[in-house]
mmCIF file of C-alpha atoms in Angstrom:
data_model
loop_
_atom_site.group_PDB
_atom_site.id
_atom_site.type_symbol
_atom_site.label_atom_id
_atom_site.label_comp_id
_atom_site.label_asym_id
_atom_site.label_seq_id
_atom_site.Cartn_x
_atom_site.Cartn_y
_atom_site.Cartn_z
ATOM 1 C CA UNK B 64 13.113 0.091 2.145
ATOM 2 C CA UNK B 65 9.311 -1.065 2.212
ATOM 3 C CA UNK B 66 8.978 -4.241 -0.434
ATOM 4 C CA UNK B 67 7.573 -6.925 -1.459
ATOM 5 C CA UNK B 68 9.308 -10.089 -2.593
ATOM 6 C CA UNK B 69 8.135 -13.234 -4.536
ATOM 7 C CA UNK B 70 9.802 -16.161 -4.588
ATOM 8 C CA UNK B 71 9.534 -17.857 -8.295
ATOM 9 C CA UNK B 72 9.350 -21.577 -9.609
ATOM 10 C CA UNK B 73 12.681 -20.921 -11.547
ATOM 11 C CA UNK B 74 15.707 -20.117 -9.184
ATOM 12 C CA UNK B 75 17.888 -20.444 -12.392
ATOM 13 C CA UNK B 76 16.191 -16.979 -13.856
ATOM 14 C CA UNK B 77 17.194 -13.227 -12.208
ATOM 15 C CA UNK B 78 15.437 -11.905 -9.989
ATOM 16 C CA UNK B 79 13.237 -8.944 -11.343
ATOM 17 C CA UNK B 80 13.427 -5.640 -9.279
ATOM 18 C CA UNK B 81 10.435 -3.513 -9.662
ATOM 19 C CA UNK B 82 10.720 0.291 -9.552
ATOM 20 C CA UNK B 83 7.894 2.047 -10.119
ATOM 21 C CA UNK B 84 7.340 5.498 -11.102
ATOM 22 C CA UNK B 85 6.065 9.166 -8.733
ATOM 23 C CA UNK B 86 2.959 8.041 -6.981
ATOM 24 C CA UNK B 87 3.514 4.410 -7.635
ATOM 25 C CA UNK B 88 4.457 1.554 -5.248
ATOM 26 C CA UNK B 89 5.811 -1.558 -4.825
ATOM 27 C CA UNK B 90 3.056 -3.779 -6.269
ATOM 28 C CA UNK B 91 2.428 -1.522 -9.463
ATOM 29 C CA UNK B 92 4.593 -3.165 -11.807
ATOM 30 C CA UNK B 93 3.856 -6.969 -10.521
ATOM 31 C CA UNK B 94 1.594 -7.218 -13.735
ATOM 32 C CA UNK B 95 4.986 -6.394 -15.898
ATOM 33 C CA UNK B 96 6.783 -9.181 -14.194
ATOM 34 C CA UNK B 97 3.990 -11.667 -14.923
ATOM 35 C CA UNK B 98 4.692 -10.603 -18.678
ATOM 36 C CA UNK B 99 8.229 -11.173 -18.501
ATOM 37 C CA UNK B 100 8.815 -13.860 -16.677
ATOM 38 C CA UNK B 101 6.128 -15.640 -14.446
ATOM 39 C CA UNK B 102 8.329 -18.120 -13.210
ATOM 40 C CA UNK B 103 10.989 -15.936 -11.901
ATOM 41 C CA UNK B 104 10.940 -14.151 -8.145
ATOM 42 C CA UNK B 105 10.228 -10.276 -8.035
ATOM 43 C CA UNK B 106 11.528 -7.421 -5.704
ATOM 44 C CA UNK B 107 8.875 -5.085 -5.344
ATOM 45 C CA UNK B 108 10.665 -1.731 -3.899
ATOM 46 C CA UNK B 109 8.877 2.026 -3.080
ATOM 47 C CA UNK B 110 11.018 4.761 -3.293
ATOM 48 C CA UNK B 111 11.899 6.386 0.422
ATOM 49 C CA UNK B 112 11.080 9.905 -0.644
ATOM 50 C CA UNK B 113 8.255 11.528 -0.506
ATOM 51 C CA UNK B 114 6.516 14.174 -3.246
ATOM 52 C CA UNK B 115 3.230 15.751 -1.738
ATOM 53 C CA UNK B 116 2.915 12.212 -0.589
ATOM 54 C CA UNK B 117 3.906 10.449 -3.775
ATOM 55 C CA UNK B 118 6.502 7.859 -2.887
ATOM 56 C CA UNK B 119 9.264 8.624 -5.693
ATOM 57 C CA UNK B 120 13.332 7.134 -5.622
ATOM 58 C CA UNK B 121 15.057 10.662 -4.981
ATOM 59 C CA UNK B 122 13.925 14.006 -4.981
ATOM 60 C CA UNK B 123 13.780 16.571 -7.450
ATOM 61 C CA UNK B 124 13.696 20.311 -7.893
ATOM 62 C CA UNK B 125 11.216 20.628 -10.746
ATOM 63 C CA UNK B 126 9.697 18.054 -13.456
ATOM 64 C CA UNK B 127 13.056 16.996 -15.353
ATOM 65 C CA UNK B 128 15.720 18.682 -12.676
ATOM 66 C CA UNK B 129 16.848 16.602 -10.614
ATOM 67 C CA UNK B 130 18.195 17.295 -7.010
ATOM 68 C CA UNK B 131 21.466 15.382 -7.647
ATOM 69 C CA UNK B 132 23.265 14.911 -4.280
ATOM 70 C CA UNK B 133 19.906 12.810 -3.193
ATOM 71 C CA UNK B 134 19.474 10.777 -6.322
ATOM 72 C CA UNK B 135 23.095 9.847 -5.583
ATOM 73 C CA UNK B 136 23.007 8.949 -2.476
ATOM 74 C CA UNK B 137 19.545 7.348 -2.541
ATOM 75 C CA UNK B 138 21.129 5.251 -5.411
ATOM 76 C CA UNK B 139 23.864 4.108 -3.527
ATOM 77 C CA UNK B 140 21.160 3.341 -0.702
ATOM 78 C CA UNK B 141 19.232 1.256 -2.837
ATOM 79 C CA UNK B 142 22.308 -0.584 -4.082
ATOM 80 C CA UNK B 143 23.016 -1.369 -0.185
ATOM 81 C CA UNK B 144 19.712 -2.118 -0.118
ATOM 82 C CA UNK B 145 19.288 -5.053 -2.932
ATOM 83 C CA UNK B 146 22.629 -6.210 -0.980
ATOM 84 C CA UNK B 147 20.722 -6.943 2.056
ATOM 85 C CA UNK B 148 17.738 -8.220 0.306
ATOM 86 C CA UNK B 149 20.235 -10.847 -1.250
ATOM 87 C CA UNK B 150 21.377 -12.058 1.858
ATOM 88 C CA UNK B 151 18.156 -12.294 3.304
ATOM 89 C CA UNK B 152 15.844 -14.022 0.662
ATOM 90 C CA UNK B 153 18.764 -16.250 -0.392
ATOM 91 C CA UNK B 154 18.730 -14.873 -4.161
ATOM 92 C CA UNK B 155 22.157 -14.441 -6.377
ATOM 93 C CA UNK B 156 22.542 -10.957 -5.896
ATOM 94 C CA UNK B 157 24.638 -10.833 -9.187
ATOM 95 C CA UNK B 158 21.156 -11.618 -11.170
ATOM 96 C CA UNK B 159 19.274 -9.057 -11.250
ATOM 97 C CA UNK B 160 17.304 -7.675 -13.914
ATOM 98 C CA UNK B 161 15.638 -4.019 -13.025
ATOM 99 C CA UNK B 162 12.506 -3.302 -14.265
ATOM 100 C CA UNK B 163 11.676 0.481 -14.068
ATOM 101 C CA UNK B 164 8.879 3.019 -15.090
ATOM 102 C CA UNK B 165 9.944 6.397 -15.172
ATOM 103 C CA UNK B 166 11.150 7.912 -12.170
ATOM 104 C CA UNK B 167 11.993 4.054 -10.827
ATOM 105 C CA UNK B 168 13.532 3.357 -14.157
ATOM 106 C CA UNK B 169 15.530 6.970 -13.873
ATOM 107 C CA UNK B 170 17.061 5.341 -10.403
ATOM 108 C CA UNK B 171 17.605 1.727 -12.790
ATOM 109 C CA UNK B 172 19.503 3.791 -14.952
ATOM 110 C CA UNK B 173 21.442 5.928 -12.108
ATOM 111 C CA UNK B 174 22.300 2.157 -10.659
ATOM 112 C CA UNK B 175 24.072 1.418 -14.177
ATOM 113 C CA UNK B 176 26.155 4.781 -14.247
ATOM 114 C CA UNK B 177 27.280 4.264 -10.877
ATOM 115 C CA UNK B 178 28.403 0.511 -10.331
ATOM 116 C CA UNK B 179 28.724 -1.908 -13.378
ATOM 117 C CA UNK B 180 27.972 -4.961 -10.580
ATOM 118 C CA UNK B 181 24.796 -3.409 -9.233
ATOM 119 C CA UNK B 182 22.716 -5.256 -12.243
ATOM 120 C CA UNK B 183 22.840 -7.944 -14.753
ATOM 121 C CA UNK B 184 20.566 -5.964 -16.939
ATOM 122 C CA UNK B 185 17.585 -3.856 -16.995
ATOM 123 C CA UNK B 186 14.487 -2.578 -19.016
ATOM 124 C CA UNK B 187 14.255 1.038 -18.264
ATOM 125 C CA UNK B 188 10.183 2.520 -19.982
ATOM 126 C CA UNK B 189 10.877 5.948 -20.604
ATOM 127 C CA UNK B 190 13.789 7.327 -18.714
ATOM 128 C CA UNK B 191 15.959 10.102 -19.280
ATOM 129 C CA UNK B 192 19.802 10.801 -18.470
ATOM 130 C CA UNK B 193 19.875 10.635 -14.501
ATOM 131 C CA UNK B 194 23.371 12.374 -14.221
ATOM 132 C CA UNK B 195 25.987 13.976 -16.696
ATOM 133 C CA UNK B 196 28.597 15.152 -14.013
ATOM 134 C CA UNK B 197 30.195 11.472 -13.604
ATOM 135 C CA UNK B 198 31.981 8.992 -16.071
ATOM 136 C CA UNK B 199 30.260 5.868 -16.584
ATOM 137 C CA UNK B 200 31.818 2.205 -15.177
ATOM 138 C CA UNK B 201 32.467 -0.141 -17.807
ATOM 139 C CA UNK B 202 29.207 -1.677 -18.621
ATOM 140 C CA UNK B 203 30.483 -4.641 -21.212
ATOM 141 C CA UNK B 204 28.020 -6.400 -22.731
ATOM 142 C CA UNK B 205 24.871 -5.619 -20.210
ATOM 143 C CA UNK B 206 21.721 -5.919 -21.982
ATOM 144 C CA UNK B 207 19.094 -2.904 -21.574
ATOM 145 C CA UNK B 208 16.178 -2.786 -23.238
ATOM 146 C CA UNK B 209 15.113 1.392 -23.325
ATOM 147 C CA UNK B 210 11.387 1.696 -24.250
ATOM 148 C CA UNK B 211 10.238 5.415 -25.497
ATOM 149 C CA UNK B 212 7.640 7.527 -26.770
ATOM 150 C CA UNK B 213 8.324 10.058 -29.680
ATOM 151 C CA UNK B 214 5.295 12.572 -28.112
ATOM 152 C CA UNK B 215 6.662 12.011 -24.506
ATOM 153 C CA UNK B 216 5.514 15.874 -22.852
ATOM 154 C CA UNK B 217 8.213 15.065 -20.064
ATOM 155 C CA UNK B 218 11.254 13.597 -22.145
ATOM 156 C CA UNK B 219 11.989 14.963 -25.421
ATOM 157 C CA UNK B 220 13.639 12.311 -27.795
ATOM 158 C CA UNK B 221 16.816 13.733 -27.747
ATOM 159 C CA UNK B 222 16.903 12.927 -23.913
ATOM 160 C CA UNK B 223 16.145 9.196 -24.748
ATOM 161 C CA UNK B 224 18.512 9.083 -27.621
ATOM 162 C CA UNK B 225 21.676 10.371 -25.474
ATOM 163 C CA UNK B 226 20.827 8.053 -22.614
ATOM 164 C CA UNK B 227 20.922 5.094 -25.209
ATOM 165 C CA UNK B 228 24.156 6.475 -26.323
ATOM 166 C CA UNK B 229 25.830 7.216 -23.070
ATOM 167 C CA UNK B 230 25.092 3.758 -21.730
ATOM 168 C CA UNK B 231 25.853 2.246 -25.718
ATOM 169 C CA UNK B 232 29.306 3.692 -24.851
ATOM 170 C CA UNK B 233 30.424 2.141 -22.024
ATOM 171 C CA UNK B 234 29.671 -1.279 -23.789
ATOM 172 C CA UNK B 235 26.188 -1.804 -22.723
ATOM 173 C CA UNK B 236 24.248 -3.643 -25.035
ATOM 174 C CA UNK B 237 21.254 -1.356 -25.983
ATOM 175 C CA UNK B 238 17.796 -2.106 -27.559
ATOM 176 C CA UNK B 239 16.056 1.363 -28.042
ATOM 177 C CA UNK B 240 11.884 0.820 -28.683
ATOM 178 C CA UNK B 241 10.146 3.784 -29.965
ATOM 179 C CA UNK B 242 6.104 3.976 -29.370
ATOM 180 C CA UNK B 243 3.943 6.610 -31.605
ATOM 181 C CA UNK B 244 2.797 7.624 -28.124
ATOM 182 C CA UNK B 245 3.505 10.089 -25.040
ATOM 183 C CA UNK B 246 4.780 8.870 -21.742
ATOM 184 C CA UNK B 247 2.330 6.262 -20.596
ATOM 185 C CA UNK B 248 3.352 2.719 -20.718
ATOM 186 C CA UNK B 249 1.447 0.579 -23.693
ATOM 187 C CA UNK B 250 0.844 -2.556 -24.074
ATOM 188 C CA UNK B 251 2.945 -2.857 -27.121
ATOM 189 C CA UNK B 252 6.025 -1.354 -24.934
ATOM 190 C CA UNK B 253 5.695 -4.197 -22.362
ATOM 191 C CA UNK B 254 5.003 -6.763 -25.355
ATOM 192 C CA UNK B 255 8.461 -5.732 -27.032
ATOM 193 C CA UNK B 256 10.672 -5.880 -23.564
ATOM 194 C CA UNK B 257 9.240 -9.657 -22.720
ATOM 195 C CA UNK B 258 10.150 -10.162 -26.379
ATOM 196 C CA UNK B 259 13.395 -8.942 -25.777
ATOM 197 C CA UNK B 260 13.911 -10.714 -22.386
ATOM 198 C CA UNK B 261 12.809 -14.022 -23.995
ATOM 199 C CA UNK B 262 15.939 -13.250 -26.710
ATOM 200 C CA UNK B 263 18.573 -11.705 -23.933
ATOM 201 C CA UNK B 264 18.419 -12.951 -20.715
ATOM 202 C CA UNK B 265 16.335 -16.282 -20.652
#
């Protein structure tokens, strides 16, 4: 998968993956991870598929419908993936935090429903329930930080509010941030999850 990595000044801190959202790449959310954590080393990742030339994680069939048998296995391909990457930047591949924006944050989530190892945590800005037709790992104690606007035109609150739930469930631990806003990413959002990485994970 095309990517950047970073090597950071703290090897003790996870490694932030970076998943941007349709149209994005992997350099858009490199301002995110200098919020969070400036010392730690970032995985920049673009999605393999492409959307009227819009680099996105997995396909889908209309805005909200997903094309299921991809986002699976283009899951378990990026999961392969942040194996390899492991190996060959010389990272614990047991610390990583994802950090995803919509459709890369839809593919975080997807990562978490299908392998309780894939992550150590993640901070998923506005996502909605990537799959219903599978049971969820055992998620015990993971951290996830869900941020979410109540005027979102593309996820309705009640989409945010089960994924919390299903992923609350399986044991994760779950930190739901509403924003009077639609579904662009605010500064406030990105203020709350470094607040809430600076409490969970560092």
């Amino acid at each position: 998968m095309k990517h950047i990595f970073k090597k950071g000044t703290n090897p003790d801190l996870p490694v932030l993956l970076l998943l941007h959202g349709t149209g994005g790449n992997e350099n858009d959310l490199l301002p995110l991870a200098e919020m969070l954590a400036p010392e730690a080393s970032v995985l920049g990742v673009r999605g393999n598929v492409s959307e009227n030339g819009m680099p996105r994680f997995f396909r889908r069939l209309a805005e909200g419908v997903f094309d299921e048998p991809d986002l699976i296995a283009r899951t378990h391909e990026l999961n392969a993936f942040l194996d390899a990457a492991a190996e060959e930047y010389g990272f614990d591949r047991r610390k990583i935090i994802a950090v995803g924006y919509s459709n890369g944050a839809n593919i975080a989530a997807s990562l978490l429903f299908h392998d309780a190892q894939s992550l150590q945590g993640a901070i998923l800005h506005h996502a909605m329930v990537p799959l219903r037709s599978i049971e969820l790992p055992e998620l015990a104690g993971i951290p996830v930080f869900m941020g979410s606007g109540t005027n979102d035109p593309i996820i309705p609150r009640a989409e945010s509010e089960e994924l919390g739930t299903l992923l609350a469930d399986a044991g994760a631990d779950v930190q739901m941030h509403w924003e009077n806003s639609g579904h662009q990413l605010t500064a406030t959002e990105v203020q709350a999850a470094a607040a809430w990485y600076a409490a969970k994970i560092r």
